[in-house]
Short mmCIF file of N, CA and C in Angstrom, two decimals:
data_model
loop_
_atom_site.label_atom_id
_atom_site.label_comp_id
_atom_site.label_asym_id
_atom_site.label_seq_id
_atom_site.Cartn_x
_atom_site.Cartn_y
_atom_site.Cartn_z
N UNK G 1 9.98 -13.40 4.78
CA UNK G 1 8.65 -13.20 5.31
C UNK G 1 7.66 -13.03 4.17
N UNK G 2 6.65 -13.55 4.32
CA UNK G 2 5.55 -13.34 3.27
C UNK G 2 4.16 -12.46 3.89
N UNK G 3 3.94 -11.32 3.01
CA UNK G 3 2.97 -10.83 2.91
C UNK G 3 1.41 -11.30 2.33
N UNK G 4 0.64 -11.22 3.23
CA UNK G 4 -0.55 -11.85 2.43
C UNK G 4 -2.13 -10.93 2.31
N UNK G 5 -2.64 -10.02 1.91
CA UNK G 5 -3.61 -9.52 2.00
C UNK G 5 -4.15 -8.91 1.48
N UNK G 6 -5.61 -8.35 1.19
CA UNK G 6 -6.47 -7.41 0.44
C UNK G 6 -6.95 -5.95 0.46
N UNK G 7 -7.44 -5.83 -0.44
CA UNK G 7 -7.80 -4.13 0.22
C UNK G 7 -9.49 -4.13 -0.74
N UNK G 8 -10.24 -3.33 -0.04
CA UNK G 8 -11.34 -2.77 -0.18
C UNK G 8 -11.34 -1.13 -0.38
N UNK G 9 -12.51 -1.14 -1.43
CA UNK G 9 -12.56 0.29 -1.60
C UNK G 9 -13.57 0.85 -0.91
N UNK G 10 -13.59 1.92 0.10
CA UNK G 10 -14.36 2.10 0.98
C UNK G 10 -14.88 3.27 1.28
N UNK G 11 -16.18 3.37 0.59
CA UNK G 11 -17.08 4.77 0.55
C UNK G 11 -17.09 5.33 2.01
N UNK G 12 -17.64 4.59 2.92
CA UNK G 12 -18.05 5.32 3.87
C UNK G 12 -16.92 5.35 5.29
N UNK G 13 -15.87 5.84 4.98
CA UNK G 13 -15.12 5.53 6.44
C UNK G 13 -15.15 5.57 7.83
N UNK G 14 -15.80 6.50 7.66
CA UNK G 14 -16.27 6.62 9.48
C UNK G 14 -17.25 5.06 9.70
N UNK G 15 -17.85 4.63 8.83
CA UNK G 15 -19.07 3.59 9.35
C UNK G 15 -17.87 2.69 9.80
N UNK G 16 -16.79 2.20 8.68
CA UNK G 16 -16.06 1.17 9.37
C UNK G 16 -15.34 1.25 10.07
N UNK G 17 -14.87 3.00 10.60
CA UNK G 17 -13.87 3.40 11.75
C UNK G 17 -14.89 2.70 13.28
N UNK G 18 -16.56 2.78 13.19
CA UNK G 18 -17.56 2.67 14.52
C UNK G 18 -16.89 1.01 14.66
N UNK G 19 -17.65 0.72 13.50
CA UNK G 19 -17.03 -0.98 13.53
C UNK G 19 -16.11 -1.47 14.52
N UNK G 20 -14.78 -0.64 13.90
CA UNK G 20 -13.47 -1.30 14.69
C UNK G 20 -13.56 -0.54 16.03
N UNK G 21 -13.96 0.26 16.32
CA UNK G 21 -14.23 0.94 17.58
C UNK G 21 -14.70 -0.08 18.60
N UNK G 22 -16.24 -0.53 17.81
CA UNK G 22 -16.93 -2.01 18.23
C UNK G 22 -16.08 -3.13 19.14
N UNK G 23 -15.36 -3.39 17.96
CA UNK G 23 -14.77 -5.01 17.97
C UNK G 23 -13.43 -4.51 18.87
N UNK G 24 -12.77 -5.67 19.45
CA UNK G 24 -11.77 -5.47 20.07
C UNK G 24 -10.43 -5.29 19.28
N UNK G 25 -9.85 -4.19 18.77
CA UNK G 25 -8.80 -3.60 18.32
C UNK G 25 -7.88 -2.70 18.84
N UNK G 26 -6.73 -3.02 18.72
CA UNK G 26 -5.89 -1.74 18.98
C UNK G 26 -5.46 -0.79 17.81
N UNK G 27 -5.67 0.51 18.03
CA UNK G 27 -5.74 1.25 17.25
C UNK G 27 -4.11 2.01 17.18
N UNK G 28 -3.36 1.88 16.32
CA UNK G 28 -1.98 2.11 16.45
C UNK G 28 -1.64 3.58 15.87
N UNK G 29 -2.72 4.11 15.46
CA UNK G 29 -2.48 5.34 15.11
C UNK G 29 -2.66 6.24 14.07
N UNK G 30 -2.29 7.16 13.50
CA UNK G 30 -2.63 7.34 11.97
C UNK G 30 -0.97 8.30 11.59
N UNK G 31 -0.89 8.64 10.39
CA UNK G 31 0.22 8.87 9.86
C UNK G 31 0.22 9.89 8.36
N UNK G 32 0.72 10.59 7.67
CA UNK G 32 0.99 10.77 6.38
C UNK G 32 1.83 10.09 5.62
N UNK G 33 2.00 9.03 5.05
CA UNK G 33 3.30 8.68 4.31
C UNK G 33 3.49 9.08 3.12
N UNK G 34 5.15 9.05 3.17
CA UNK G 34 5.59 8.96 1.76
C UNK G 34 6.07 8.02 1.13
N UNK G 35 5.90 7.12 0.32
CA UNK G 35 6.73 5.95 -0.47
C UNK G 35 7.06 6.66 -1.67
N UNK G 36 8.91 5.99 -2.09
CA UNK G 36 9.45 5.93 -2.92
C UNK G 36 9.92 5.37 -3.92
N UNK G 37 9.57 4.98 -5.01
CA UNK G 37 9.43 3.47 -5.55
C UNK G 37 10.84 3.74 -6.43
N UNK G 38 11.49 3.00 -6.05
CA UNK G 38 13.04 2.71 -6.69
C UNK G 38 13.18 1.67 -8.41
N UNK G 39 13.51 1.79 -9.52
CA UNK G 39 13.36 1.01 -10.61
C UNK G 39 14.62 1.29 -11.11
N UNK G 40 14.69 0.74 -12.17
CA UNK G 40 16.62 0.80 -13.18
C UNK G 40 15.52 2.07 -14.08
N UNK G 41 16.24 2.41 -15.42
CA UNK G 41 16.06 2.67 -16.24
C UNK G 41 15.19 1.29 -17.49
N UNK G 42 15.64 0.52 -17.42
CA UNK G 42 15.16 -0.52 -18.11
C UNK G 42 14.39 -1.40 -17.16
N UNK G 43 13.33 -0.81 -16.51
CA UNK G 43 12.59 -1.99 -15.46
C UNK G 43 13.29 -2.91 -15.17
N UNK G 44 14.20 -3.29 -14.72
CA UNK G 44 14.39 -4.46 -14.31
C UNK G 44 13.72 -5.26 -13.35
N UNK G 45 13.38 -4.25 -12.18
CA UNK G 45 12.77 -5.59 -11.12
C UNK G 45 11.19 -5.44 -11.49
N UNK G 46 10.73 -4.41 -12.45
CA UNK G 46 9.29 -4.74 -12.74
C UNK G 46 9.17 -5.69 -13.01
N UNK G 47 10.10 -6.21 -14.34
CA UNK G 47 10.16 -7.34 -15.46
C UNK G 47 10.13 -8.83 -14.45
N UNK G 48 11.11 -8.52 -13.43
CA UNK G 48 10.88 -9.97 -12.28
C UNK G 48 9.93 -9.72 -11.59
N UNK G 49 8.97 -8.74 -11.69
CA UNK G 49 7.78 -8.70 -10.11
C UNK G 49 8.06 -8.66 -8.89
N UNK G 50 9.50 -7.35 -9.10
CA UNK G 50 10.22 -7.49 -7.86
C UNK G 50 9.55 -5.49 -8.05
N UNK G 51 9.60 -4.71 -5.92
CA UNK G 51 9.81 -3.48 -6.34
C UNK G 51 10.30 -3.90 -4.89
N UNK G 52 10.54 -2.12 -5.16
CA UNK G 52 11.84 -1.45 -4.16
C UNK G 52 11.26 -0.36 -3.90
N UNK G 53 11.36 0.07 -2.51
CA UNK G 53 10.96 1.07 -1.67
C UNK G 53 11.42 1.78 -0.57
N UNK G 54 11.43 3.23 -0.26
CA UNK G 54 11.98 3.45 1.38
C UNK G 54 10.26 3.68 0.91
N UNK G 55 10.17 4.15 2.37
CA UNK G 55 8.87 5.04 3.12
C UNK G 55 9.33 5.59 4.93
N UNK G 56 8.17 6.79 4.25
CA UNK G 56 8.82 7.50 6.16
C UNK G 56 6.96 8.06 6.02
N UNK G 57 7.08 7.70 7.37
CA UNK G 57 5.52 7.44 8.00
C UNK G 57 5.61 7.58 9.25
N UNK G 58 5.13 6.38 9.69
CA UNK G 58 4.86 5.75 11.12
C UNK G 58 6.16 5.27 11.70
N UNK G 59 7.35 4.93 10.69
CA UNK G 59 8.52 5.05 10.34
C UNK G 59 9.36 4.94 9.25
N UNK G 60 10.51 4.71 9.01
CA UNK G 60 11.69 5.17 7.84
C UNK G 60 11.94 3.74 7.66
N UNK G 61 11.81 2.90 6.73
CA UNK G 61 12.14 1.65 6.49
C UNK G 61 12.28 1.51 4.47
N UNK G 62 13.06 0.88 4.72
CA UNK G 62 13.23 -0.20 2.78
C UNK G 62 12.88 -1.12 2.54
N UNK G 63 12.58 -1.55 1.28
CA UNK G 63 11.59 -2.86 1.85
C UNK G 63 11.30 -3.22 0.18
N UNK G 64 12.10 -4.52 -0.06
CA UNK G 64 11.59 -5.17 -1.06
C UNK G 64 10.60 -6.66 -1.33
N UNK G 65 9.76 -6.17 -2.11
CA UNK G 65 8.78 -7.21 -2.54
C UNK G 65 9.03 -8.12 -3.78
N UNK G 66 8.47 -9.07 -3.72
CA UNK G 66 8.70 -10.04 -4.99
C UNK G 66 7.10 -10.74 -5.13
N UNK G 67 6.50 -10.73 -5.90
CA UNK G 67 5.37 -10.82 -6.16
C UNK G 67 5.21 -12.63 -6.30
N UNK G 68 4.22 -13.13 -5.70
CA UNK G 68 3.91 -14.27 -5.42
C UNK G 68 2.42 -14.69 -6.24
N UNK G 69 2.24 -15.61 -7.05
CA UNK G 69 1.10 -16.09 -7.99
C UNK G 69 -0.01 -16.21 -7.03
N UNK G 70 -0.97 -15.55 -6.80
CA UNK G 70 -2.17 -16.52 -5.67
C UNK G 70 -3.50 -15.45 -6.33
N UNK G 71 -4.37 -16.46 -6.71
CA UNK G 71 -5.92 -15.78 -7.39
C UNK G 71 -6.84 -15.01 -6.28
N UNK G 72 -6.60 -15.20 -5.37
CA UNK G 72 -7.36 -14.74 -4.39
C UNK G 72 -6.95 -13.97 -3.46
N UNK G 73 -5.47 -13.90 -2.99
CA UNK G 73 -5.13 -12.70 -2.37
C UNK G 73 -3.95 -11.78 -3.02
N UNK G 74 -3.54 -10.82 -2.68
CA UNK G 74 -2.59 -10.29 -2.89
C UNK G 74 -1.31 -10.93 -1.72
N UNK G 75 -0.58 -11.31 -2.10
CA UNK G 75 0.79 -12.65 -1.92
C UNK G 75 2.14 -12.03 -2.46
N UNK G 76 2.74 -11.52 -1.28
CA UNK G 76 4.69 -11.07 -2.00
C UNK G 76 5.39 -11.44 -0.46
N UNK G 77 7.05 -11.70 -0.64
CA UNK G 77 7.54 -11.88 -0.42
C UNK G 77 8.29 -10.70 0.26
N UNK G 78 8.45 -10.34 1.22
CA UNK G 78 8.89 -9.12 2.10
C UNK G 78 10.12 -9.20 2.51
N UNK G 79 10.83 -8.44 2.28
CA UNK G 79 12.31 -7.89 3.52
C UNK G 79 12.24 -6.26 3.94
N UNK G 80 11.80 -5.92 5.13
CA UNK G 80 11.83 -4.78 5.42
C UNK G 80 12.48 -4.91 6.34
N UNK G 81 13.50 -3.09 6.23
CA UNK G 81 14.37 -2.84 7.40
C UNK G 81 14.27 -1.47 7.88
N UNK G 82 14.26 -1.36 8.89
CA UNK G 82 14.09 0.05 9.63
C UNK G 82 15.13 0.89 9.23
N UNK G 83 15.65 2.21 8.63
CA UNK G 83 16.27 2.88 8.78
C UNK G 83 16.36 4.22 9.38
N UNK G 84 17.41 5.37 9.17
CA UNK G 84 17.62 5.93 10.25
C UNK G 84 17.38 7.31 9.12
N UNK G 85 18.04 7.22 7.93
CA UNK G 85 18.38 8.28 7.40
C UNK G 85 17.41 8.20 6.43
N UNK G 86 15.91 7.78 5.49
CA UNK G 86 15.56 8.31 4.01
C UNK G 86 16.25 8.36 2.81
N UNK G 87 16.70 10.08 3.35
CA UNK G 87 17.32 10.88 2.34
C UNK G 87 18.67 10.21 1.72
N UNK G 88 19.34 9.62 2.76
CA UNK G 88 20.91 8.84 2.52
C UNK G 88 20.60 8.27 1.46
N UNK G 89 19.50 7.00 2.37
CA UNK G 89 19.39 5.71 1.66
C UNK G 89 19.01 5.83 0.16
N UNK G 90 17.73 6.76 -0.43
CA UNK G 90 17.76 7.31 -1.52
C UNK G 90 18.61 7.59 -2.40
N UNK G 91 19.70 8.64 -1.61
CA UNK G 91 20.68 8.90 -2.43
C UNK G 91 21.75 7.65 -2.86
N UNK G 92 22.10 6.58 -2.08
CA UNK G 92 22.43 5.62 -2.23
C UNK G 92 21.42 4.73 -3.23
N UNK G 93 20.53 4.32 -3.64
CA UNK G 93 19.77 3.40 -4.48
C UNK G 93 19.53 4.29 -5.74
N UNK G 94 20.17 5.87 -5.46
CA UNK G 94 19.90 6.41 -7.20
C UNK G 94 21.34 6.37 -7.73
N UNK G 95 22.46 6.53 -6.60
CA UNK G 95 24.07 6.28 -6.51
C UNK G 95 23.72 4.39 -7.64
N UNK G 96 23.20 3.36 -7.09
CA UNK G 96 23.89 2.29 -7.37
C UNK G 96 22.64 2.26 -8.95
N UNK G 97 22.14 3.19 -9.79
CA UNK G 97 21.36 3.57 -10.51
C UNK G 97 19.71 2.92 -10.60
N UNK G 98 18.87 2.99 -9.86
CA UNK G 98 17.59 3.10 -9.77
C UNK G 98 17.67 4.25 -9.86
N UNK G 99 17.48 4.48 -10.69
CA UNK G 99 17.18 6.34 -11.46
C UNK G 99 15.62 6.73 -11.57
N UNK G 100 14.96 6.19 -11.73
CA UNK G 100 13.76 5.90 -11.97
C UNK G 100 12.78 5.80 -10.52
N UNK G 101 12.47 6.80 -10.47
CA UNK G 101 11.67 7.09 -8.88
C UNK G 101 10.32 7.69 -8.71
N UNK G 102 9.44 7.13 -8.19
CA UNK G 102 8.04 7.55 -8.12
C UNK G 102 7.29 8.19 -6.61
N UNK G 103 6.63 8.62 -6.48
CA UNK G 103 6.06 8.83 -5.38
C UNK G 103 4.81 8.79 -5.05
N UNK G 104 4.47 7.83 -3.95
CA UNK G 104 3.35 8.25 -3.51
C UNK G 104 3.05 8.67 -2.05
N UNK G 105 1.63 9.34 -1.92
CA UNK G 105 1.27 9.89 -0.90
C UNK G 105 -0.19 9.09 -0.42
N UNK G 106 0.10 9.37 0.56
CA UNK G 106 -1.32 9.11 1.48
C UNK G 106 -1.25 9.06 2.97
N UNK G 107 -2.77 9.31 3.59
CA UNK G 107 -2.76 9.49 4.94
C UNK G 107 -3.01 7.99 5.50
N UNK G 108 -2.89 7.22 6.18
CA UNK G 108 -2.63 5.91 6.62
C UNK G 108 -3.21 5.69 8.39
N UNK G 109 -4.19 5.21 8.41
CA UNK G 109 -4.58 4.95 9.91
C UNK G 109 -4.36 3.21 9.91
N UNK G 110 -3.85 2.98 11.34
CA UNK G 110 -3.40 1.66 11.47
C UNK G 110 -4.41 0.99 12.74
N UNK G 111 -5.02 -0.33 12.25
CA UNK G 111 -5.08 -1.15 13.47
C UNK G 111 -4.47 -2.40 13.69
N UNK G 112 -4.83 -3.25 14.74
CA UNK G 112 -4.44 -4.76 14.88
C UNK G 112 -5.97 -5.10 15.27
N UNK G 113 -6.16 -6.72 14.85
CA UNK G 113 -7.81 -6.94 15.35
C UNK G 113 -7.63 -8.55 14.67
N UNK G 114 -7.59 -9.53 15.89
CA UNK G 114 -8.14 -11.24 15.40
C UNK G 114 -6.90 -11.41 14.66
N UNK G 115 -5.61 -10.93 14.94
CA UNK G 115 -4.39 -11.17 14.34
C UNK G 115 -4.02 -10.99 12.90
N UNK G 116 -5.14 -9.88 12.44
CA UNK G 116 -4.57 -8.95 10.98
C UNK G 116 -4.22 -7.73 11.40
N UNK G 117 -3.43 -7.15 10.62
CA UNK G 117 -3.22 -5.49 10.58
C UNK G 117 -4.37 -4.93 9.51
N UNK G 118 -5.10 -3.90 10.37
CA UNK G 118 -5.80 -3.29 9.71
C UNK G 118 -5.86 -1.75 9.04
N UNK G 119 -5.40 -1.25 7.68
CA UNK G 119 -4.75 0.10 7.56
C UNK G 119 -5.78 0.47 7.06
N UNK G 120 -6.28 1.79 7.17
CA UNK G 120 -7.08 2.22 5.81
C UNK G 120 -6.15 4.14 5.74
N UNK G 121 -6.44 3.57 3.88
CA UNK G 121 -5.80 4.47 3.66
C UNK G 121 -6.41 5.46 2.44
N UNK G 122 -6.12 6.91 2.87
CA UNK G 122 -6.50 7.84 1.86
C UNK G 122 -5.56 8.29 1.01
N UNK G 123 -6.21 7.97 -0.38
CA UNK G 123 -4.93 8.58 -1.56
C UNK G 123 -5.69 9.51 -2.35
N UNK G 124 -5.28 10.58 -3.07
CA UNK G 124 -6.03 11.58 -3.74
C UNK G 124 -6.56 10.83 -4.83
N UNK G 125 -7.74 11.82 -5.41
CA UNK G 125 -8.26 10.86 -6.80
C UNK G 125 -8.90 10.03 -6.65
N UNK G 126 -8.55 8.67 -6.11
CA UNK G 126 -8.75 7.26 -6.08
C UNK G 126 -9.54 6.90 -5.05
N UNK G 127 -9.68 7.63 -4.29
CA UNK G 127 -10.22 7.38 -3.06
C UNK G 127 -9.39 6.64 -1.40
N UNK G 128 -10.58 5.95 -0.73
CA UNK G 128 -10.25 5.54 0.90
C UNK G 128 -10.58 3.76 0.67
N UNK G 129 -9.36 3.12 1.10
CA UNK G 129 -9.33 1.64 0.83
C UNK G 129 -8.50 1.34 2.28
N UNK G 130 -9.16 -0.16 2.43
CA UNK G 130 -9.11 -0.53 3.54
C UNK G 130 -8.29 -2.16 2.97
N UNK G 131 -6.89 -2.11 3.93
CA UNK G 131 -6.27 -3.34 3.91
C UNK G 131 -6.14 -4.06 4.88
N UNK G 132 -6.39 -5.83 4.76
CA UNK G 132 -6.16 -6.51 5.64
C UNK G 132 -5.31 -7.38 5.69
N UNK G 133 -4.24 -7.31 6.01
CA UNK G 133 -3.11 -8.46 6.17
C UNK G 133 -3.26 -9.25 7.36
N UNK G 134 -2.78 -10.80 6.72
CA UNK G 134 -2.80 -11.78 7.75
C UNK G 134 -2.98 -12.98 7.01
N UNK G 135 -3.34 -14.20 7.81
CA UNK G 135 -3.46 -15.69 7.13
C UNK G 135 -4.88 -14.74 6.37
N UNK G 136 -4.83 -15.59 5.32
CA UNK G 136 -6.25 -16.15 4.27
C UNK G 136 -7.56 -15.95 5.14
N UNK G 137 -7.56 -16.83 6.15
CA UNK G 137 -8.60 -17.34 7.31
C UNK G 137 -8.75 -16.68 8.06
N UNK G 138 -7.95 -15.99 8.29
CA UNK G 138 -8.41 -14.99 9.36
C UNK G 138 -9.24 -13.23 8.67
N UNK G 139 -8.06 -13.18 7.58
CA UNK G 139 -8.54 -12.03 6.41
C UNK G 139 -9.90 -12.11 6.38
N UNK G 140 -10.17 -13.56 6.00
CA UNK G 140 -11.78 -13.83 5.51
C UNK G 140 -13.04 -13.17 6.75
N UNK G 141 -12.14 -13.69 7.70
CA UNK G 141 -13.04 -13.75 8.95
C UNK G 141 -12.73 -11.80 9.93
N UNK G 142 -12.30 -11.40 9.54
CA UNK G 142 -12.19 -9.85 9.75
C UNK G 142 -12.54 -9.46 8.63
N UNK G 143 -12.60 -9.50 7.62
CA UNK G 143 -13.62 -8.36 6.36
C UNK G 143 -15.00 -9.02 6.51
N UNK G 144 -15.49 -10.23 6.87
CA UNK G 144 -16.77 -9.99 7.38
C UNK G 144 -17.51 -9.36 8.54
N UNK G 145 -16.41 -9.55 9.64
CA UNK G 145 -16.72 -8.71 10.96
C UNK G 145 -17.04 -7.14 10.60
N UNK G 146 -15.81 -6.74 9.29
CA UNK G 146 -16.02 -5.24 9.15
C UNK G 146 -16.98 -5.06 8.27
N UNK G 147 -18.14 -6.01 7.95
CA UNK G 147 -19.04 -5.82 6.97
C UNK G 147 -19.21 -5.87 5.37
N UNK G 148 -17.65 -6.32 5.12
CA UNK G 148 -16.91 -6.22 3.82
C UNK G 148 -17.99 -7.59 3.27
N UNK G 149 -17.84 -7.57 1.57
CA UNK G 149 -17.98 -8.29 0.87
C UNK G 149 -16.45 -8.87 0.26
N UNK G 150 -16.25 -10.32 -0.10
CA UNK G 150 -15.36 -10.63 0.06
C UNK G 150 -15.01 -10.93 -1.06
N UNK G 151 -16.11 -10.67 -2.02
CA UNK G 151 -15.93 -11.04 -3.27
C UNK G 151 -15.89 -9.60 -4.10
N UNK G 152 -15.82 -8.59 -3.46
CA UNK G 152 -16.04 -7.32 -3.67
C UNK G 152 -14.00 -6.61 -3.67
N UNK G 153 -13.01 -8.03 -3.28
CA UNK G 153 -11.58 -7.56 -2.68
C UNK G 153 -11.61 -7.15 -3.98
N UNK G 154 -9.94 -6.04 -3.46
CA UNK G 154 -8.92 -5.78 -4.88
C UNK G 154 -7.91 -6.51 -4.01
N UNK G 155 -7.15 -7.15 -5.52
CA UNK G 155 -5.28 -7.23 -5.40
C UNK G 155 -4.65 -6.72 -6.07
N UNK G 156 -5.61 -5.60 -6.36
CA UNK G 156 -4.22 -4.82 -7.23
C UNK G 156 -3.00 -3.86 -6.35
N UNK G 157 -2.71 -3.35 -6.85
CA UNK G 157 -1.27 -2.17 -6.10
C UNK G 157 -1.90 -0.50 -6.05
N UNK G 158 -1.94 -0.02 -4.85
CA UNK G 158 -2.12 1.19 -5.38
C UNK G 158 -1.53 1.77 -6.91
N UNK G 159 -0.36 1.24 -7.44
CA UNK G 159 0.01 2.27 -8.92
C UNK G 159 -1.05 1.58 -9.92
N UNK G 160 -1.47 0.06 -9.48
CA UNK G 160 -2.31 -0.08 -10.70
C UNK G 160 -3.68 0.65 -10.86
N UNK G 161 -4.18 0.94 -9.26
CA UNK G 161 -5.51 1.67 -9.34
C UNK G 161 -5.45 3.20 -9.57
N UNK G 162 -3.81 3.95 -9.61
CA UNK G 162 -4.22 4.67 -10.19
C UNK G 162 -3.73 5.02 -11.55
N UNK G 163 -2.53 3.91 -11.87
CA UNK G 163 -2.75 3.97 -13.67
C UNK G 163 -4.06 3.66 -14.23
N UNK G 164 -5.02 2.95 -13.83
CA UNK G 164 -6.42 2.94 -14.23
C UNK G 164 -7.01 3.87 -14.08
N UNK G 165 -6.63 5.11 -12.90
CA UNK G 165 -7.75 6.39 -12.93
C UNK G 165 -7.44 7.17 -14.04
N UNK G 166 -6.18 6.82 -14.49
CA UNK G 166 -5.51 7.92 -15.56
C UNK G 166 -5.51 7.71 -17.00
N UNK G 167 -5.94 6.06 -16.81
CA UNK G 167 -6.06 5.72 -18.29
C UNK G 167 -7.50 6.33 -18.80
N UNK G 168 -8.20 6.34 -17.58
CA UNK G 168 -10.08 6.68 -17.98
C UNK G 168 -9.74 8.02 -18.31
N UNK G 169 -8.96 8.76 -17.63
CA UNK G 169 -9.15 10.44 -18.35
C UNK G 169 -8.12 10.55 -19.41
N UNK G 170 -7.41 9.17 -20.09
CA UNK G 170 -6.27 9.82 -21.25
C UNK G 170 -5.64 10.41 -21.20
N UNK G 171 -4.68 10.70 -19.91
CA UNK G 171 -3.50 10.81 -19.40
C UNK G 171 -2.75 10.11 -18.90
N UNK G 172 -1.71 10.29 -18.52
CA UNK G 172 -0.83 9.56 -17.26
C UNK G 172 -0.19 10.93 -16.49
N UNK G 173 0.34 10.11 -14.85
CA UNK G 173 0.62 10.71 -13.82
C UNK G 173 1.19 9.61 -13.38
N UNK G 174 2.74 9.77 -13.05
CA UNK G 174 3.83 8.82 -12.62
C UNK G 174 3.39 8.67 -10.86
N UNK G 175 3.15 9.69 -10.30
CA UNK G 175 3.05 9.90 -8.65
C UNK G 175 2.06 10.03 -8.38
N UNK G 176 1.57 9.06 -7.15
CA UNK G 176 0.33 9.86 -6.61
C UNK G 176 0.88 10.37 -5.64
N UNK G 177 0.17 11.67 -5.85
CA UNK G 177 0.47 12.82 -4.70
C UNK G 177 -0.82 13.86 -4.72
N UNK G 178 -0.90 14.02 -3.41
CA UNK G 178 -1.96 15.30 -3.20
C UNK G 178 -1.72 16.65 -4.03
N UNK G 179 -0.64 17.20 -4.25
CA UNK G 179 0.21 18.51 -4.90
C UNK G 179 -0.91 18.43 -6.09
N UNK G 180 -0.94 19.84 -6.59
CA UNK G 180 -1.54 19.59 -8.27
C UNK G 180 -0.78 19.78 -9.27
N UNK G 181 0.25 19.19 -9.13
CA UNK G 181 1.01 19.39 -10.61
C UNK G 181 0.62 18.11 -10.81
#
């Protein structure tokens, strides 16, 4: 399965929560998640533009990506599977050595609308960004409905936007997480 879509950084959330209120959407809910980003010791699947993940949210699933070349959207290659246990599965992917584990946090509201999924999500620091998955054409045609500028997208990864918050203050921070350590 291929993933295809953008995210916006989005000052004012409630304006684009009225929006989708507006337009005909189903609103699937909102959530806290946690993602766990699985790596070797020696990057390995960084080095291929591959990552590895559980997350428990909206639900408990694993789910690897492989990063796909495209200038204009954010483009990977998906296998996600529902699981039952997290904690197991974890302990199993640090068992077969992905030792190397990150975390992030954020609160996650979900819609559907014109056949994209629409999430917006809050991460500490960095702020409230709004993603749209789906064809190209349709993406285009729902971030204008929501008022978006289209030339205004990111494709980056949440870790790249916030290794960039951390490079501006001359630190680093492996996790985003709300906690203050």
């Amino acid at each position: 399965m291929k993933e295809i879509e953008v995210k916006f950084k989005i000052r004012k959330p409630s304006g684009v929560r009225k929006i989708l209120q507006k337009e005909k959407t189903k609103y699937l809910g909102k959530a806290f998640e946690r993602t766990f980003r699985f790596e070797k010791p020696d990057d390995f699947l960084s080095k291929k533009g591959t990552f590895l993940r559980t997350r428990k949210g909206f639900k408990n699933t694993i789910t690897l990506k492989k990063k796909i070349i495209n200038k204009h959207f954010k483009e990977r290659e998906e296998i996600e599977l529902e699981i039952f246990d997290i904690e197991k599965m974890n302990t199993i992917l640090k068992e077969l050595g992905f030792t190397k584990v990150n975390t992030m946090e954020k609160y996650r509201e979900k819609w559907l609308i014109g056949g994209c999924e629409v999430v917006m999500d809050k991460l500490p620091k960095i702020g409230t960004f709004l993603e749209i998955e789906g064809s190209p054409q349709k993406i285009k045609i729902i971030s204008k409905k929501l008022g978006l500028n289209f030339k205004e997208k990111i494709n980056d990864t949440y870790w790249d936007l916030w290794n960039e918050y951390w490079e501006d203050k001359k630190t680093k921070r492996a996790n985003i997480s709300f906690s203050k350590k």
